[in-house]
């Protein structure tokens, strides 16, 4: 294995972005292929990481660690590593971003900047999923904010500036709360063990907070407050009702490829942070919040689904569907069972590829019909059969058709919540049953949406539209392929995440 | 008491700078009052850099004092380097600015800037109320003159008058507060005041607090913290842009240095009595500065309120006291960050406002099309001011957070975070103009002279460099024992 491979992986896109900066803007094809090439090499590197990953171990692997900044009060290290939770998301990032870059080939305006920002964004996301130091985590987390602000604000739809500012402020506030929680966590932790310097190392903090000998300095109330703060911080990014209002705007206004990345990967940062830091460092507090989280999850599932039902704009419909599906991640995570956590991670990956595919299809259809209004669409299967075929497949994957990844994910998540220990969630079964209603609603709005888009009377305007171009097959086949692969052979994923999931569950109760 | 066999060589850099300032004044005088004089600007930069070299290599590792009045220690050395390099950058901006304003008499401008930085140097080296006041007045009086330098502009004249009246009042407050202290102790030496302060406070708590509060009012005016900030937006708007940058950066940093010296050397013994006052001032300043900045359309006024908010952040480490060396390190690091990002931003602002002839935020619209380099650099400065990674401003702010939390001042850290997020609105508002709006049709590519692009490049490198490699400075700072007194 290549030494320092994680650093290469994380910073390769950034290097690509820097190279792009010096290329004259007129060389559009050079810029496009360089961006795609960088992303492809990153994807290959992530596959190498995947193949070299030790499936039996639960702790972080392939780590690198260098001392970075010594603030006098606080030691910060440059520390990367991956485990069964980060690896699937790492691969999700490289896959979705690379395919997103191929999907961006249609962008004509300010191409160079666009790809520079996308590559910077990629580094930020990869960094979040590999960072083992809270400071580094925060740094990468914030690094994703700036490119997205520009991408939405420059290449977005009509209300792009409004959406980009809303995105910036909402997620910025979330980050602020998160940063405060991190600092409080580090300083109280060092106080508890009497260390002169605080640390931001996640593993070290997990040890400190798990040690029952440290209750004096870190009281139960403090830990509860800390977990609540983390939950609040990550809820914005996830997003959890009622902190979700930035999402429909951002998703609807962002350009197609950016929405793919935003919905596919960026929204997973919140879920990942909650699991990695909230569950990883404060497992007992997480358990005490389990019912609350499960209720939030059910609200998300139903609320998102209900709103999706009444949307008239196809892109907004999928945006709200996304809120609903993020709820399933949360529901699985709340259950604190192996199946549930597996389901959560499965759903992160599955939702990542499926939503990306859905948004891509919406983009492709919009590009041809120039409308996203469901009432204006219809009968498209007659004029663009391939595109509508993929659209249907994506919708079926999203509503959980067996054989596709959505099915495995939802199944695992619901098995988890039904089987949750009464100590963790006393009312698990009613919660699960109400949550399961979401599946019916999902089927309703997705099938209805596809029906109104693909079938029925063909609008005269839409005869003779061009069907899928070769370059469009890359993201379509790629994303659907991943979904199929996971759906048919879930082992490919569970194999990697099992040890980590077992480790997570075993940490409850000290 | 001061004796004349003291080690006067400690003052060499100041003496050299004073001589250079007088020499430049004379040369200027001999070459007539009209016309462009870029050579004087270049000469001034050389003088400043030579002085900085003297500070670094002549006084460098030494610590010493002239009769406990004029102190050379790592604290003063660090601040002097900041002041001198900052002034050199300001002169670089001025040369561009004056080049485009042939109607302005360029005469004394450069030597006034040198005198101002001389005053600032004296301030940061003072361990005595008298030398401190002299330094402060040399700086202030030079600044009053510079604020009114566009003498045919009503706004500039108004700024100068406002500044001289209010600045004079602030000086009077400081002097009044000092006189209380002198009356109580019979000395003006901060060291001696510091030695007596504990017992003094027990005997005369009211008088001691009055003295402290009067000085705080005066200093608060100089660093433009709420509620003594009213002058700043008007003066900053009216003054010539390079002078605005000098006031926002150099005079503010110097004033912070004397606040540190006076409050910790003189009043350090009764920290519990005034720490919370600083905390409240910091909180109010952060809130008001950031909120009012939201409503500004004039870039210079916006930067004034941004500067007020930033002064609030800089007060936090004083309020959240852990150790003196830590507080000084944190403030110095943020001062470095503040200097590079603010001066960089002002360099861009000068170019943009001069080319459009308007100071409205709209003059930034479509800057990306007109000069990608300037737009990207400006974004980096603004992102740094907003405190987002990867930038000097982020690291500096993070360090301030760390200190606030470790001093158990969670509420102050919360205010700082929330107000920082408020600041996203106005900083990113400028970014929006640059990247998301189209330029007005008639405006073509911006031409940037080499000197200005040099300034922007250097400040940009430091702004990003201190975000990525902050340990270069931090590791050095944390090992320092800053104050000899």
CSV table of N, CA, C and O in Angstrom, one decimal, chain B residues 37-122:
chain,number,residue,atom,x,y,z
B,37,UNK,N,5.4,63.0,-5.8
B,37,UNK,CA,6.8,62.8,-5.2
B,37,UNK,C,6.9,61.3,-4.8
B,37,UNK,O,7.1,61.0,-3.7
B,38,UNK,N,6.9,60.4,-5.8
B,38,UNK,CA,7.0,59.0,-5.4
B,38,UNK,C,8.3,58.7,-4.8
B,38,UNK,O,8.4,57.8,-4.0
B,39,UNK,N,9.4,59.4,-5.1
B,39,UNK,CA,10.7,59.1,-4.5
B,39,UNK,C,10.6,59.3,-3.0
B,39,UNK,O,11.3,58.5,-2.3
B,40,UNK,N,9.8,60.2,-2.6
B,40,UNK,CA,9.8,60.4,-1.1
B,40,UNK,C,9.1,59.2,-0.5
B,40,UNK,O,9.5,58.7,0.6
B,41,UNK,N,8.1,58.7,-1.2
B,41,UNK,CA,7.4,57.5,-0.7
B,41,UNK,C,8.4,56.4,-0.6
B,41,UNK,O,8.5,55.7,0.5
B,42,UNK,N,9.2,56.2,-1.6
B,42,UNK,CA,10.2,55.1,-1.6
B,42,UNK,C,11.2,55.3,-0.5
B,42,UNK,O,11.5,54.3,0.2
B,43,UNK,N,11.6,56.5,-0.3
B,43,UNK,CA,12.6,56.8,0.7
B,43,UNK,C,12.0,56.5,2.1
B,43,UNK,O,12.6,55.9,3.0
B,44,UNK,N,10.7,56.8,2.3
B,44,UNK,CA,10.0,56.5,3.6
B,44,UNK,C,10.0,55.0,3.8
B,44,UNK,O,10.2,54.6,5.0
B,45,UNK,N,9.7,54.3,2.8
B,45,UNK,CA,9.6,52.8,3.0
B,45,UNK,C,11.0,52.3,3.4
B,45,UNK,O,11.1,51.5,4.3
B,46,UNK,N,12.1,52.8,2.7
B,46,UNK,CA,13.4,52.4,3.1
B,46,UNK,C,13.7,52.7,4.6
B,46,UNK,O,14.2,51.9,5.3
B,47,UNK,N,13.3,53.9,5.0
B,47,UNK,CA,13.5,54.4,6.3
B,47,UNK,C,12.8,53.4,7.3
B,47,UNK,O,13.4,53.0,8.3
B,48,UNK,N,11.6,53.1,7.0
B,48,UNK,CA,10.8,52.2,7.9
B,48,UNK,C,11.5,50.8,8.0
B,48,UNK,O,11.6,50.2,9.0
B,49,UNK,N,11.9,50.3,6.8
B,49,UNK,CA,12.4,48.9,6.8
B,49,UNK,C,13.8,49.0,7.5
B,49,UNK,O,14.1,48.0,8.3
B,50,UNK,N,14.5,50.0,7.3
B,50,UNK,CA,15.8,50.1,8.1
B,50,UNK,C,15.6,50.2,9.6
B,50,UNK,O,16.3,49.5,10.4
B,51,UNK,N,14.6,50.9,10.0
B,51,UNK,CA,14.2,51.0,11.4
B,51,UNK,C,13.8,49.6,11.9
B,51,UNK,O,14.2,49.2,13.0
B,52,UNK,N,13.0,48.9,11.1
B,52,UNK,CA,12.6,47.6,11.5
B,52,UNK,C,13.8,46.6,11.7
B,52,UNK,O,13.9,45.9,12.6
B,53,UNK,N,14.7,46.8,10.7
B,53,UNK,CA,15.9,46.0,10.9
B,53,UNK,C,16.7,46.3,12.1
B,53,UNK,O,17.2,45.4,12.8
B,54,UNK,N,16.7,47.6,12.5
B,54,UNK,CA,17.4,48.0,13.7
B,54,UNK,C,16.7,47.4,14.9
B,54,UNK,O,17.3,46.9,15.9
B,55,UNK,N,15.4,47.5,14.9
B,55,UNK,CA,14.6,46.9,16.0
B,55,UNK,C,14.9,45.5,16.2
B,55,UNK,O,15.1,45.0,17.3
B,56,UNK,N,15.0,44.8,15.1
B,56,UNK,CA,15.2,43.3,15.1
B,56,UNK,C,16.6,43.0,15.5
B,56,UNK,O,16.8,42.1,16.3
B,57,UNK,N,17.6,43.6,14.9
B,57,UNK,CA,19.0,43.2,15.1
B,57,UNK,C,19.8,44.0,16.1
B,57,UNK,O,20.7,43.4,16.7
B,58,UNK,N,19.4,45.2,16.3
B,58,UNK,CA,20.2,46.0,17.2
B,58,UNK,C,19.6,45.7,18.6
B,58,UNK,O,20.4,45.4,19.5
B,59,UNK,N,18.3,45.8,18.7
B,59,UNK,CA,17.7,45.5,20.0
B,59,UNK,C,17.3,44.1,20.2
B,59,UNK,O,17.2,43.6,21.3
B,60,UNK,N,17.1,43.4,19.1
B,60,UNK,CA,16.6,42.1,19.0
B,60,UNK,C,16.4,41.3,20.3
B,60,UNK,O,15.4,41.4,21.0
B,61,UNK,N,17.5,40.6,20.7
B,61,UNK,CA,17.3,39.7,21.9
B,61,UNK,C,17.4,40.4,23.2
B,61,UNK,O,17.0,39.9,24.2
B,62,UNK,N,17.8,41.7,23.2
B,62,UNK,CA,18.0,42.4,24.4
B,62,UNK,C,16.7,42.7,25.2
B,62,UNK,O,15.7,42.9,24.6
B,63,UNK,N,16.9,42.8,26.4
B,63,UNK,CA,15.8,43.4,27.2
B,63,UNK,C,16.5,44.5,28.1
B,63,UNK,O,17.6,44.2,28.6
B,64,UNK,N,15.9,45.6,28.2
B,64,UNK,CA,16.5,46.6,29.0
B,64,UNK,C,15.5,47.8,29.0
B,64,UNK,O,14.5,47.8,28.4
B,65,UNK,N,16.0,48.8,29.8
B,65,UNK,CA,15.1,50.0,29.9
B,65,UNK,C,15.9,51.2,30.1
B,65,UNK,O,17.1,51.1,30.6
B,66,UNK,N,15.4,52.3,29.8
B,66,UNK,CA,16.0,53.6,30.1
B,66,UNK,C,15.2,54.1,31.3
B,66,UNK,O,14.1,54.6,31.2
B,67,UNK,N,15.8,53.9,32.5
B,67,UNK,CA,15.2,54.4,33.7
B,67,UNK,C,13.7,54.0,33.9
B,67,UNK,O,12.9,54.7,34.4
B,68,UNK,N,13.4,52.8,33.5
B,68,UNK,CA,12.1,52.2,33.7
B,68,UNK,C,11.0,53.0,32.9
B,68,UNK,O,9.8,52.8,33.2
B,69,UNK,N,11.4,53.9,32.1
B,69,UNK,CA,10.4,54.7,31.3
B,69,UNK,C,10.3,54.1,29.9
B,69,UNK,O,9.2,53.9,29.5
B,70,UNK,N,11.4,53.9,29.3
B,70,UNK,CA,11.4,53.4,27.9
B,70,UNK,C,11.9,52.0,28.0
B,70,UNK,O,13.1,51.7,28.3
B,71,UNK,N,11.1,51.0,27.6
B,71,UNK,CA,11.4,49.6,27.8
B,71,UNK,C,11.6,48.9,26.5
B,71,UNK,O,10.8,49.2,25.5
B,72,UNK,N,12.6,48.1,26.4
B,72,UNK,CA,12.8,47.3,25.2
B,72,UNK,C,12.7,45.8,25.7
B,72,UNK,O,13.5,45.4,26.6
B,73,UNK,N,11.7,45.2,25.3
B,73,UNK,CA,11.5,43.7,25.6
B,73,UNK,C,10.8,43.1,24.4
B,73,UNK,O,10.5,43.7,23.5
B,74,UNK,N,10.7,41.7,24.5
B,74,UNK,CA,10.1,41.1,23.3
B,74,UNK,C,8.7,41.6,23.0
B,74,UNK,O,8.4,41.7,21.8
B,75,UNK,N,8.0,42.1,23.9
B,75,UNK,CA,6.7,42.6,23.7
B,75,UNK,C,6.8,43.9,22.8
B,75,UNK,O,6.1,44.0,21.8
B,76,UNK,N,7.6,44.8,23.2
B,76,UNK,CA,7.8,46.0,22.4
B,76,UNK,C,8.4,45.7,21.0
B,76,UNK,O,7.9,46.3,20.0
B,77,UNK,N,9.3,44.8,21.0
B,77,UNK,CA,10.0,44.5,19.7
B,77,UNK,C,8.9,43.9,18.7
B,77,UNK,O,8.9,44.4,17.6
B,78,UNK,N,8.1,43.0,19.2
B,78,UNK,CA,7.1,42.4,18.3
B,78,UNK,C,6.2,43.4,17.8
B,78,UNK,O,5.9,43.5,16.6
B,79,UNK,N,5.7,44.3,18.7
B,79,UNK,CA,4.7,45.3,18.3
B,79,UNK,C,5.4,46.3,17.3
B,79,UNK,O,4.7,46.8,16.4
B,80,UNK,N,6.6,46.6,17.6
B,80,UNK,CA,7.3,47.6,16.7
B,80,UNK,C,7.4,47.0,15.3
B,80,UNK,O,7.2,47.8,14.3
B,81,UNK,N,7.8,45.8,15.2
B,81,UNK,CA,7.9,45.2,13.9
B,81,UNK,C,6.6,45.2,13.1
B,81,UNK,O,6.5,45.6,12.0
B,82,UNK,N,5.5,44.9,13.9
B,82,UNK,CA,4.2,45.0,13.3
B,82,UNK,C,3.9,46.4,12.8
B,82,UNK,O,3.5,46.6,11.7
B,83,UNK,N,4.2,47.4,13.7
B,83,UNK,CA,3.9,48.8,13.3
B,83,UNK,C,4.7,49.2,12.1
B,83,UNK,O,4.1,49.9,11.2
B,84,UNK,N,5.9,48.9,12.1
B,84,UNK,CA,6.8,49.4,11.0
B,84,UNK,C,6.4,48.7,9.7
B,84,UNK,O,6.3,49.4,8.7
B,85,UNK,N,6.3,47.4,9.7
B,85,UNK,CA,5.9,46.8,8.4
B,85,UNK,C,4.5,47.2,8.0
B,85,UNK,O,4.3,47.5,6.8
B,86,UNK,N,3.6,47.4,8.9
B,86,UNK,CA,2.3,47.9,8.6
B,86,UNK,C,2.3,49.2,7.9
B,86,UNK,O,1.7,49.5,6.9
B,87,UNK,N,3.1,50.1,8.5
B,87,UNK,CA,3.2,51.5,8.0
B,87,UNK,C,3.8,51.5,6.6
B,87,UNK,O,3.4,52.2,5.7
B,88,UNK,N,4.8,50.6,6.4
B,88,UNK,CA,5.5,50.5,5.1
B,88,UNK,C,4.4,50.1,4.1
B,88,UNK,O,4.4,50.6,3.0
B,89,UNK,N,3.5,49.1,4.4
B,89,UNK,CA,2.5,48.8,3.5
B,89,UNK,C,1.5,49.9,3.2
B,89,UNK,O,1.1,50.2,2.1
B,90,UNK,N,1.2,50.6,4.3
B,90,UNK,CA,0.3,51.8,4.1
B,90,UNK,C,0.9,52.8,3.2
B,90,UNK,O,0.3,53.4,2.3
B,91,UNK,N,2.3,53.0,3.3
B,91,UNK,CA,2.9,54.0,2.4
B,91,UNK,C,2.8,53.4,1.0
B,91,UNK,O,2.6,54.2,0.0
B,92,UNK,N,3.0,52.1,0.8
B,92,UNK,CA,2.8,51.6,-0.5
B,92,UNK,C,1.5,51.9,-1.1
B,92,UNK,O,1.4,52.3,-2.3
B,93,UNK,N,0.4,51.7,-0.3
B,93,UNK,CA,-0.9,52.1,-0.8
B,93,UNK,C,-1.0,53.6,-1.0
B,93,UNK,O,-1.6,54.0,-2.0
B,94,UNK,N,-0.4,54.4,-0.2
B,94,UNK,CA,-0.5,55.8,-0.3
B,94,UNK,C,0.1,56.3,-1.6
B,94,UNK,O,-0.4,57.2,-2.3
B,95,UNK,N,1.2,55.6,-2.0
B,95,UNK,CA,1.9,56.0,-3.2
B,95,UNK,C,1.0,55.9,-4.4
B,95,UNK,O,0.9,56.7,-5.3
B,96,UNK,N,0.2,54.8,-4.4
B,96,UNK,CA,-0.7,54.6,-5.5
B,96,UNK,C,-1.8,55.6,-5.4
B,96,UNK,O,-2.2,56.2,-6.4
B,97,UNK,N,-2.3,55.9,-4.2
B,97,UNK,CA,-3.4,56.8,-4.0
B,97,UNK,C,-3.0,58.2,-4.4
B,97,UNK,O,-3.8,58.9,-5.2
B,98,UNK,N,-1.9,58.6,-3.9
B,98,UNK,CA,-1.5,60.0,-4.2
B,98,UNK,C,-1.2,60.2,-5.6
B,98,UNK,O,-1.3,61.3,-6.2
B,99,UNK,N,-0.7,59.2,-6.2
B,99,UNK,CA,-0.4,59.2,-7.7
B,99,UNK,C,-1.6,59.6,-8.5
B,99,UNK,O,-1.6,60.3,-9.5
B,100,UNK,N,-2.8,59.2,-8.0
B,100,UNK,CA,-4.0,59.5,-8.7
B,100,UNK,C,-4.7,60.7,-8.2
B,100,UNK,O,-5.8,61.1,-8.6
B,101,UNK,N,-4.1,61.4,-7.2
B,101,UNK,CA,-4.7,62.6,-6.7
B,101,UNK,C,-3.7,63.8,-6.7
B,101,UNK,O,-3.2,64.2,-5.7
B,102,UNK,N,-3.4,64.3,-7.9
B,102,UNK,CA,-2.5,65.3,-8.1
B,102,UNK,C,-2.9,66.6,-7.4
B,102,UNK,O,-2.1,67.5,-7.0
B,103,UNK,N,-4.2,66.7,-7.1
B,103,UNK,CA,-4.7,67.9,-6.4
B,103,UNK,C,-4.3,68.0,-5.0
B,103,UNK,O,-4.4,69.0,-4.3
B,104,UNK,N,-4.0,66.8,-4.4
B,104,UNK,CA,-3.6,66.8,-3.0
B,104,UNK,C,-2.1,67.2,-2.9
B,104,UNK,O,-1.3,66.7,-3.5
B,105,UNK,N,-1.9,68.1,-2.0
B,105,UNK,CA,-0.4,68.4,-1.7
B,105,UNK,C,0.2,67.3,-1.0
B,105,UNK,O,-0.2,66.9,0.0
B,106,UNK,N,1.2,66.7,-1.7
B,106,UNK,CA,1.8,65.5,-1.1
B,106,UNK,C,2.8,65.8,0.0
B,106,UNK,O,3.2,64.9,0.7
B,107,UNK,N,3.2,67.0,0.0
B,107,UNK,CA,4.2,67.5,0.9
B,107,UNK,C,4.5,66.6,2.1
B,107,UNK,O,5.3,65.7,2.1
B,108,UNK,N,3.8,66.9,3.2
B,108,UNK,CA,4.3,66.4,4.5
B,108,UNK,C,3.7,65.0,4.7
B,108,UNK,O,3.9,64.4,5.8
B,109,UNK,N,2.9,64.5,3.8
B,109,UNK,CA,2.1,63.3,4.0
B,109,UNK,C,3.0,62.1,4.5
B,109,UNK,O,2.7,61.5,5.5
B,110,UNK,N,4.1,61.9,3.8
B,110,UNK,CA,4.9,60.7,4.2
B,110,UNK,C,5.6,60.9,5.5
B,110,UNK,O,5.7,60.0,6.3
B,111,UNK,N,6.1,62.2,5.7
B,111,UNK,CA,6.8,62.3,7.0
B,111,UNK,C,5.8,62.3,8.2
B,111,UNK,O,6.2,61.8,9.2
B,112,UNK,N,4.6,62.7,7.9
B,112,UNK,CA,3.6,62.6,9.0
B,112,UNK,C,3.3,61.1,9.3
B,112,UNK,O,3.2,60.7,10.5
B,113,UNK,N,3.3,60.3,8.3
B,113,UNK,CA,3.1,58.9,8.5
B,113,UNK,C,4.3,58.3,9.3
B,113,UNK,O,4.1,57.5,10.2
B,114,UNK,N,5.5,58.8,9.0
B,114,UNK,CA,6.6,58.3,9.8
B,114,UNK,C,6.5,58.8,11.2
B,114,UNK,O,6.8,58.0,12.1
B,115,UNK,N,6.1,60.0,11.4
B,115,UNK,CA,6.0,60.5,12.8
B,115,UNK,C,4.9,59.7,13.5
B,115,UNK,O,5.1,59.4,14.7
B,116,UNK,N,3.9,59.4,12.8
B,116,UNK,CA,2.8,58.6,13.5
B,116,UNK,C,3.3,57.3,13.9
B,116,UNK,O,3.1,56.8,15.0
B,117,UNK,N,4.1,56.6,13.1
B,117,UNK,CA,4.6,55.3,13.5
B,117,UNK,C,5.7,55.5,14.6
B,117,UNK,O,5.8,54.6,15.4
B,118,UNK,N,6.4,56.6,14.6
B,118,UNK,CA,7.3,56.9,15.7
B,118,UNK,C,6.5,56.9,17.0
B,118,UNK,O,6.9,56.4,18.0
B,119,UNK,N,5.4,57.7,16.9
B,119,UNK,CA,4.6,57.8,18.1
B,119,UNK,C,4.2,56.4,18.6
B,119,UNK,O,4.2,56.1,19.8
B,120,UNK,N,3.7,55.6,17.7
B,120,UNK,CA,3.3,54.2,18.0
B,120,UNK,C,4.4,53.4,18.6
B,120,UNK,O,4.2,52.7,19.6
B,121,UNK,N,5.6,53.6,18.1
B,121,UNK,CA,6.8,52.9,18.7
B,121,UNK,C,7.0,53.3,20.1
B,121,UNK,O,7.3,52.5,21.0
B,122,UNK,N,6.9,54.6,20.3
B,122,UNK,CA,7.2,55.1,21.7
B,122,UNK,C,6.1,54.5,22.6
B,122,UNK,O,6.4,54.1,23.8
